[in-house]
Structure formats: structure tokens, C-alpha cells
Coordinates of C-alpha atoms in Angstrom, one line a residue:
M1 CA -4.1 8.0 -23.9
T2 CA -3.6 9.8 -20.7
T3 CA -6.7 10.1 -18.5
Y4 CA -7.5 13.3 -16.7
K5 CA -9.9 14.4 -14.1
C6 CA -11.9 17.4 -15.1
G7 CA -10.5 19.4 -12.1
D8 CA -7.0 18.7 -13.4
I9 CA -7.5 20.4 -16.8
L10 CA -7.1 23.9 -15.6
G11 CA -5.5 23.4 -12.2
I12 CA -8.0 25.7 -10.5
E13 CA -9.1 25.0 -6.9
D14 CA -12.2 27.1 -7.0
V15 CA -13.2 27.8 -10.5
S16 CA -16.5 29.3 -9.5
T17 CA -14.9 32.2 -7.6
L18 CA -12.8 33.1 -10.6
F19 CA -15.1 32.6 -13.6
K20 CA -18.8 33.3 -13.0
R21 CA -21.1 33.9 -15.9
V22 CA -24.8 34.8 -15.4
L23 CA -27.5 34.5 -18.1
I24 CA -31.2 35.5 -17.6
T25 CA -33.3 33.4 -19.9
E26 CA -36.7 34.2 -21.5
R27 CA -38.3 32.3 -18.6
G28 CA -36.7 34.6 -16.1
K29 CA -34.5 31.8 -14.8
V30 CA -31.1 33.0 -13.6
M31 CA -28.4 30.6 -14.6
Q32 CA -24.9 30.9 -13.2
M33 CA -21.7 29.5 -14.7
D34 CA -20.7 27.9 -11.4
E35 CA -18.1 25.2 -10.6
R36 CA -20.4 22.3 -11.4
K37 CA -21.3 23.6 -14.9
T38 CA -17.7 24.5 -15.6
K39 CA -16.5 21.0 -14.8
I40 CA -19.3 19.4 -16.9
L41 CA -18.5 21.8 -19.8
Q42 CA -14.8 20.8 -19.5
A43 CA -15.8 17.1 -19.6
V44 CA -18.0 17.6 -22.6
I45 CA -15.2 19.4 -24.5
R46 CA -12.4 16.9 -23.6
N47 CA -14.6 13.9 -24.4
Y48 CA -15.6 15.4 -27.7
L49 CA -12.0 16.2 -28.6
E50 CA -11.0 12.7 -27.8
T51 CA -13.8 10.8 -29.6
G52 CA -15.3 13.3 -32.1
E53 CA -18.7 12.0 -31.0
P54 CA -21.6 13.9 -29.3
V55 CA -21.4 13.4 -25.5
G56 CA -24.2 12.2 -23.4
S57 CA -25.0 12.5 -19.7
R58 CA -24.1 8.9 -18.9
T59 CA -20.6 9.4 -20.3
I60 CA -20.2 12.6 -18.2
S61 CA -21.3 10.8 -15.1
K62 CA -18.4 8.4 -15.5
Y63 CA -16.0 11.0 -16.7
T64 CA -16.2 13.6 -13.9
D65 CA -15.4 13.5 -10.2
L66 CA -18.6 15.2 -9.2
N67 CA -20.5 12.0 -8.3
L68 CA -23.7 13.3 -9.8
S69 CA -26.6 11.3 -11.2
S70 CA -27.3 11.2 -15.0
A71 CA -30.5 13.1 -14.3
T72 CA -28.7 16.0 -12.6
I73 CA -26.1 16.1 -15.3
R74 CA -28.9 16.2 -18.0
N75 CA -30.4 19.2 -16.2
E76 CA -27.0 21.0 -16.1
M77 CA -26.3 20.2 -19.7
A78 CA -29.7 21.6 -20.7
D79 CA -28.8 24.8 -18.9
L80 CA -25.4 24.9 -20.6
E81 CA -27.2 24.4 -24.0
E82 CA -29.6 27.3 -23.2
M83 CA -26.6 29.4 -22.2
G84 CA -25.1 28.7 -25.6
Y85 CA -22.0 26.7 -24.4
I86 CA -23.0 23.4 -26.0
L87 CA -25.2 22.2 -28.9
Q88 CA -27.4 19.2 -29.5
P89 CA -26.9 18.4 -33.2
H90 CA -29.7 15.8 -33.3
T91 CA -32.7 15.0 -31.2
S92 CA -32.0 12.5 -28.4
A93 CA -28.3 12.7 -29.2
G94 CA -25.5 14.0 -27.0
R95 CA -24.1 17.4 -27.0
I96 CA -21.0 19.0 -28.7
P97 CA -19.2 22.2 -27.7
S98 CA -20.3 25.5 -29.4
D99 CA -17.8 28.2 -30.3
K100 CA -18.8 30.0 -27.2
G101 CA -18.0 26.8 -25.2
Y102 CA -14.6 26.5 -26.8
R103 CA -14.0 30.2 -26.0
F104 CA -14.9 29.8 -22.3
Y105 CA -12.7 26.7 -22.1
V106 CA -9.7 28.3 -23.8
D107 CA -10.0 31.7 -22.0
T108 CA -10.1 30.0 -18.7
M109 CA -7.2 27.7 -19.5
M110 CA -5.1 30.4 -21.1
E111 CA -5.6 32.9 -18.3
T112 CA -4.7 30.4 -15.7
K113 CA -1.6 29.2 -17.6
E114 CA -0.4 32.7 -18.4
R115 CA -0.6 33.5 -14.7
E116 CA 1.3 30.3 -13.8
M117 CA 3.9 31.0 -16.5
T118 CA 4.5 34.6 -15.2
E119 CA 4.9 33.3 -11.7
M120 CA 7.1 30.5 -12.9
K121 CA 9.4 32.8 -14.9
D122 CA 9.9 35.1 -11.9
M123 CA 10.7 32.1 -9.7
L124 CA 13.0 30.5 -12.2
V125 CA 15.1 33.7 -12.6
E126 CA 15.7 33.8 -8.9
R127 CA 16.2 30.1 -8.6
Q128 CA 18.6 29.9 -11.5
D129 CA 20.8 32.7 -10.2
K130 CA 21.0 31.0 -6.8
L131 CA 21.6 27.5 -8.2
E132 CA 24.4 28.8 -10.5
T133 CA 26.1 30.5 -7.5
L134 CA 25.7 27.3 -5.4
L135 CA 27.2 25.0 -8.1
K136 CA 30.2 27.3 -8.6
Q137 CA 30.8 27.2 -4.8
V138 CA 30.5 23.4 -4.8
A139 CA 33.1 23.1 -7.5
K140 CA 35.5 25.5 -5.7
L141 CA 35.0 23.8 -2.3
L142 CA 35.7 20.3 -3.8
A143 CA 38.9 21.6 -5.5
Q144 CA 40.1 23.1 -2.2
N145 CA 39.2 20.0 -0.2
T146 CA 40.7 17.4 -2.5
Q147 CA 43.5 19.5 -4.3
Y148 CA 42.3 18.1 -7.6
A149 CA 40.5 19.6 -10.5
T150 CA 36.7 19.6 -10.3
M151 CA 33.6 20.0 -12.4
I152 CA 29.9 20.1 -11.8
S153 CA 27.1 20.2 -14.4
A154 CA 23.8 22.1 -14.0
P155 CA 20.9 19.7 -13.5
Q156 CA 19.3 18.5 -16.7
T157 CA 15.9 16.9 -17.3
H158 CA 15.6 13.3 -18.3
K159 CA 12.5 11.4 -19.6
N160 CA 10.8 14.7 -19.2
K161 CA 7.1 15.3 -19.8
L162 CA 5.3 18.1 -21.4
K163 CA 3.2 20.4 -19.1
F164 CA 1.7 22.9 -21.4
I165 CA 1.8 24.5 -24.9
Q166 CA 0.6 28.0 -25.8
L167 CA 0.5 29.2 -29.4
S168 CA 0.2 33.0 -29.9
K169 CA 0.2 34.9 -33.1
V170 CA 3.2 37.1 -33.7
D171 CA 2.0 38.5 -37.1
E172 CA 0.2 37.1 -40.2
E173 CA 3.1 34.9 -41.1
Q174 CA 4.4 33.6 -37.7
I175 CA 3.3 32.3 -34.4
L176 CA 5.2 31.9 -31.1
A177 CA 5.0 28.5 -29.5
V178 CA 5.7 28.6 -25.7
I179 CA 6.5 25.1 -24.4
V180 CA 6.7 24.3 -20.7
V181 CA 8.1 20.9 -19.6
E182 CA 8.7 19.2 -16.3
G183 CA 11.4 20.9 -14.2
N184 CA 9.6 24.1 -15.2
V185 CA 11.8 24.5 -18.3
I186 CA 10.4 27.0 -20.7
K187 CA 11.3 27.1 -24.4
N188 CA 10.1 29.6 -27.1
K189 CA 10.0 28.7 -30.8
I190 CA 8.9 30.9 -33.7
L191 CA 7.1 28.9 -36.4
P192 CA 5.8 29.9 -39.8
I193 CA 2.1 30.0 -40.7
A194 CA 0.9 28.4 -43.9
G195 CA -2.2 30.1 -45.1
V196 CA -4.7 32.2 -43.1
L197 CA -4.9 31.5 -39.4
N198 CA -7.7 33.3 -37.6
D199 CA -8.1 33.6 -33.8
E200 CA -10.7 30.8 -33.5
T201 CA -8.6 28.3 -35.4
L202 CA -5.6 29.2 -33.3
L203 CA -7.6 28.6 -30.1
K204 CA -8.8 25.2 -31.4
L205 CA -5.2 24.3 -32.3
N206 CA -4.2 25.1 -28.7
I207 CA -6.9 22.8 -27.5
L208 CA -5.9 20.1 -29.9
L209 CA -2.3 20.1 -29.0
N210 CA -2.8 20.4 -25.2
T211 CA -5.5 17.7 -25.2
H212 CA -3.3 15.2 -27.0
L213 CA 0.2 16.0 -25.6
N214 CA 0.0 17.2 -22.0
G215 CA 1.6 14.9 -19.6
L216 CA 3.4 12.9 -22.2
S217 CA 7.2 12.3 -22.7
I218 CA 8.6 12.4 -26.2
E219 CA 8.8 8.6 -26.2
E220 CA 5.0 8.5 -25.6
I221 CA 4.2 10.7 -28.6
N222 CA 3.7 8.1 -31.3
L223 CA 3.1 8.3 -35.1
G224 CA -0.6 7.4 -34.8
M225 CA -1.2 10.3 -32.4
I226 CA 0.7 12.7 -34.6
S227 CA -1.2 11.5 -37.7
D228 CA -4.5 12.0 -35.9
M229 CA -3.6 15.5 -34.8
K230 CA -2.4 16.5 -38.3
Q231 CA -5.6 15.2 -39.8
Q232 CA -7.7 17.3 -37.3
A233 CA -5.5 20.3 -38.0
G234 CA -6.3 20.2 -41.7
I235 CA -4.4 22.8 -43.7
H236 CA -2.3 23.6 -40.6
S237 CA -0.9 20.1 -40.3
D238 CA 2.6 21.4 -41.0
L239 CA 2.2 23.7 -38.0
V240 CA 1.4 20.7 -35.8
S241 CA 4.5 19.0 -37.0
G242 CA 6.6 22.1 -36.2
V243 CA 5.2 22.3 -32.7
I244 CA 5.9 18.6 -32.1
D245 CA 9.5 19.1 -33.3
A246 CA 9.8 22.1 -30.9
V247 CA 8.5 19.9 -28.1
A248 CA 11.1 17.3 -28.8
E249 CA 13.8 20.0 -28.9
A250 CA 12.6 21.5 -25.6
I251 CA 12.6 18.1 -23.8
R252 CA 16.0 17.1 -25.2
A253 CA 17.6 20.5 -24.7
D254 CA 21.1 19.1 -23.8
E255 CA 22.8 21.8 -26.0
D256 CA 22.2 24.2 -23.1
L257 CA 24.2 22.2 -20.7
E258 CA 26.2 24.3 -18.2
I259 CA 29.3 23.0 -16.6
Y260 CA 31.2 24.8 -13.9
T261 CA 34.9 24.0 -13.2
S262 CA 37.5 24.8 -10.5
G263 CA 41.0 23.9 -9.5
T264 CA 42.6 23.4 -12.9
N265 CA 45.9 24.7 -11.6
N266 CA 46.0 21.8 -9.2
I267 CA 47.0 19.7 -12.1
F268 CA 50.6 21.1 -11.9
R269 CA 50.9 19.6 -8.4
Y270 CA 51.4 16.2 -9.9
P271 CA 54.6 15.5 -12.0
E272 CA 52.9 12.9 -14.1
L273 CA 50.3 15.4 -15.3
A274 CA 52.6 18.5 -15.3
D275 CA 54.1 17.7 -18.7
Q276 CA 53.6 20.9 -20.8
H277 CA 51.7 19.1 -23.6
K278 CA 49.5 17.0 -21.2
A279 CA 48.8 19.9 -18.9
S280 CA 47.9 22.2 -21.9
E281 CA 45.4 19.6 -23.2
L282 CA 43.8 19.2 -19.8
I283 CA 43.5 23.0 -19.2
N284 CA 42.0 23.5 -22.6
T285 CA 39.4 20.8 -21.9
F286 CA 38.4 22.6 -18.7
E287 CA 38.3 26.0 -20.3
E288 CA 36.4 25.0 -23.5
K289 CA 34.1 22.5 -21.6
Q290 CA 32.5 21.0 -24.7
L291 CA 34.5 17.8 -24.2
L292 CA 33.3 17.6 -20.7
T293 CA 29.7 17.1 -21.9
G294 CA 30.7 13.5 -23.0
L295 CA 31.7 12.8 -19.4
V296 CA 28.5 14.2 -18.1
Q297 CA 26.3 12.3 -20.6
D298 CA 28.1 9.1 -19.9
A299 CA 27.6 9.5 -16.1
L300 CA 23.9 10.3 -16.7
S301 CA 23.3 7.6 -19.2
D302 CA 22.3 5.1 -16.6
E303 CA 19.1 6.9 -15.4
G304 CA 18.5 4.3 -12.6
S305 CA 21.8 5.0 -11.0
T306 CA 22.9 7.8 -8.7
G307 CA 26.0 6.0 -7.5
I308 CA 29.7 6.7 -7.7
Q309 CA 31.5 5.9 -11.0
V310 CA 35.3 5.7 -11.2
Y311 CA 37.1 6.0 -14.6
I312 CA 40.8 5.0 -14.6
G313 CA 43.0 6.0 -17.5
D314 CA 41.6 4.7 -20.8
E315 CA 38.2 4.1 -19.3
T316 CA 37.4 7.8 -19.3
P317 CA 35.4 9.1 -22.4
V318 CA 37.5 12.2 -22.6
Q319 CA 40.7 11.8 -24.6
S320 CA 42.8 14.4 -22.8
M321 CA 42.1 12.6 -19.4
K322 CA 43.6 9.3 -20.4
D323 CA 46.5 9.8 -18.0
C324 CA 44.0 10.7 -15.2
S325 CA 41.5 9.1 -12.9
V326 CA 38.0 10.6 -12.9
V327 CA 35.4 10.0 -10.2
T328 CA 31.8 11.1 -10.8
A329 CA 28.6 11.1 -8.8
T330 CA 25.1 11.9 -10.0
Y331 CA 23.0 14.2 -7.9
E332 CA 19.2 14.8 -8.0
L333 CA 17.2 17.9 -7.4
G334 CA 13.7 16.4 -7.9
E335 CA 11.3 16.5 -10.9
G336 CA 13.7 14.4 -12.9
M337 CA 16.5 17.0 -12.6
R338 CA 19.9 15.3 -12.5
G339 CA 23.5 16.5 -12.8
T340 CA 27.0 15.2 -12.5
I341 CA 29.8 16.1 -10.1
G342 CA 33.3 15.1 -11.1
I343 CA 36.8 15.1 -9.6
I344 CA 39.8 14.7 -11.9
G345 CA 43.3 13.9 -10.7
P346 CA 46.3 11.5 -11.1
K347 CA 45.8 7.8 -11.1
R348 CA 47.3 7.7 -7.6
M349 CA 44.6 10.0 -6.2
D350 CA 43.2 9.4 -2.7
Y351 CA 40.2 7.4 -3.8
D352 CA 38.8 6.9 -0.3
K353 CA 38.8 10.7 0.4
V354 CA 37.4 11.5 -3.1
V355 CA 34.5 9.0 -2.9
G356 CA 33.7 10.1 0.7
T357 CA 33.7 13.8 -0.3
L358 CA 31.5 13.2 -3.3
K359 CA 29.0 11.2 -1.2
S360 CA 28.8 14.0 1.3
I361 CA 28.4 16.7 -1.2
R362 CA 25.7 14.8 -3.1
S363 CA 23.8 14.2 0.2
Q364 CA 24.0 17.9 1.2
L365 CA 22.7 19.0 -2.2
D366 CA 19.7 16.6 -1.8
E367 CA 19.1 17.8 1.7
L368 CA 19.3 21.4 0.7
Y369 CA 16.8 20.9 -2.1
R370 CA 14.4 19.1 0.2
D371 CA 14.7 21.8 2.9
D372 CA 13.9 24.5 0.3
G373 CA 10.8 22.6 -0.9
G374 CA 12.2 22.5 -4.4
T375 CA 12.0 26.3 -4.7
G376 CA 15.6 27.2 -4.5
K377 CA 14.8 29.7 -1.7
G378 CA 17.1 28.7 1.1
N379 CA 17.5 30.4 4.5

């Protein structure tokens, strides 16, 4: 199971400045929900969700990054209990979260994530528009420079990990699952609700899913983990299954692959490709683009490689290109985002020039991304 520091749960640098709660007790003592209490409460909730057992101060002293003694933590936990955020089910036992504690945890987490998602969506719209324009320009430049046909795929995520899940009720019969994965890819999925799902149960399902799944790739989500979550979800186990399927779909969203092409008319420059039937097949391949996904996926299948691959004749995975040579290069834009650049021409193509051009373009894409700090906001 992935280990988290308490401060990582919400991604808040200064929790106390954002979320302060004050309670005046019967003794007249003023207790503030400051950063220390917030982190201890988070630790209690996360530990309880993982183990199902009451949480003691010694456990919290090992679990947090506060470097506090058990005695100090006991005092803070006593305050949290008096404030109503945790409960002590048995004398001399550890504490468990109360509904009020869950509510504080979820409200804090949701508010932060909603703000992050709004900012992320705004950034992605701008970044996607700029990236699409850039990739089209790259394809056109390559075609002009080489006098061959060219293609470039939008970057895809590979071995991606889940960042966040948010479930929101649409109506009494449906919920919206918003799934954010690495590369800041956001997917929405409408799922049916079986039975009554009140707000408190929905909040606890959000906690359950994020606690177990955040930071994991689809390969790391095993059957034992799924079984445990479904058992904890009770009558809503089918909903958990639906969310996990949606996560897998979001991580493996290759059906949304975008491919940009240019220079298809250059095919007619070469007599061996200018035959009406051959040229028609090639042009259809570039126009329809579905067949090009096989070439992209083949180039990306070796995730450890970002080198140049050369396909000559029958070596190419695209049937209509059996009389051609295809040279591809894999480029990277960080956060696991990888795409393919390809140049398609006759078997007698100028390989030295093509390979050199691809290496230069790949290097420039990498440098541009690093200069932009991964934001897509160039000068």
C-alpha cells in the first residue's frame, strides 16, 4: 500500500490559514483547529481507514511528520475529541473519526481539489490549443524539409497513475465520477446508483476510493484491494466496481489518440508510389488516420526507448505502406507523456537526412517543453 505523509493528503502548504475552527469549551478554554490538529486528524482518519482499528498516540507519532512526542499528541487528540472530531469507543483505547471529523476531512480535501481542478481545466484548454497548433506546424515543417509525407501523434500517457477521484450526485439515480490521472488528464463518467445514496455515504465513498487508489497505476490495483473496497462499500459495491472500470478507461484512453499529418501529395513525386491504386491507398490511410494508430502504438510499445525506428517495406505494421519506408521517433513531454513522429517515403529515401531531421525535431520539442516548465506557455 502506498505510504503518504499527512501533509501530502490535501496538498495544502498552510492549512491553518485556510481552515480555522474555534470552539469555546465549558471550561472556557479556546481551542483552535490549527495546522497541528489538522494534520493529526488527517493521520487518525487515514490510519483508521487503512486498518479499521482505533488509532493511538504512539501510532500517530510514527505516522506524521510533526516530530511530536506521544504526550503532546495525546493532548491534541484530547482536544480533537472535545471538539467532536474524533471519538474514543472504549476506555484506554485509541480514537476513531466522528462524522464531524469525516466532514472536516472531506470538505477540506474537496475544496482544495475543486480549486485545483478548475485551475487545471483552464490551463489544459490553453495548453491543448497551443500543443495542437505546434504539432501541426511540426508535421508541416517536416514535410517541407524532407519532401516526404509526415505524421505526428499527440502525446499519450503510459503507465499512468491516478491523482484524484471525485464523486458527485447528479440525481437520485446517477452520480458523476471525475477522474484525474497523471499528465493532468481529466475524464468524466456517469454511473448508476443502486439503492439510496445519502450525502454522508457519498463522502465516505470518496474517502474510501481516494485512500486506496490515489498514486496507483492500473497495474497496481489488485483483486485483493478491489475486494476490500467492495466489502467496505457494502450495498454500493457495484458503484466501486464502476468507478474502478472508469479509472482503467481513463488511464488507458488510447481511443482519443490524435494524429496530425502533412505532405501526402509528396507521394506523387516518386514513380514507385505514384501508381493510382497504391497512391489512393496511401492517401486514404493519411486521411482516415485510424490505420496510423497501429504505427504509433508499435513505436510506443517499447516504453524504455525514445530512439529512432526504421521500418522498410513489409516491416511496417500498416498494410498500405508495404512499398514504403517509415522512420519514426518517440518524443517525450514529461509526466509520462509520449508521442510518435513519423516520416513516410519511398524505400530509396534519404535516410541520413530523415534520421538527422527527426533527432533535431525531437530535441527541440524536449527543449521547448523544459523551457516552458511543462506549462505549454512559451514566449
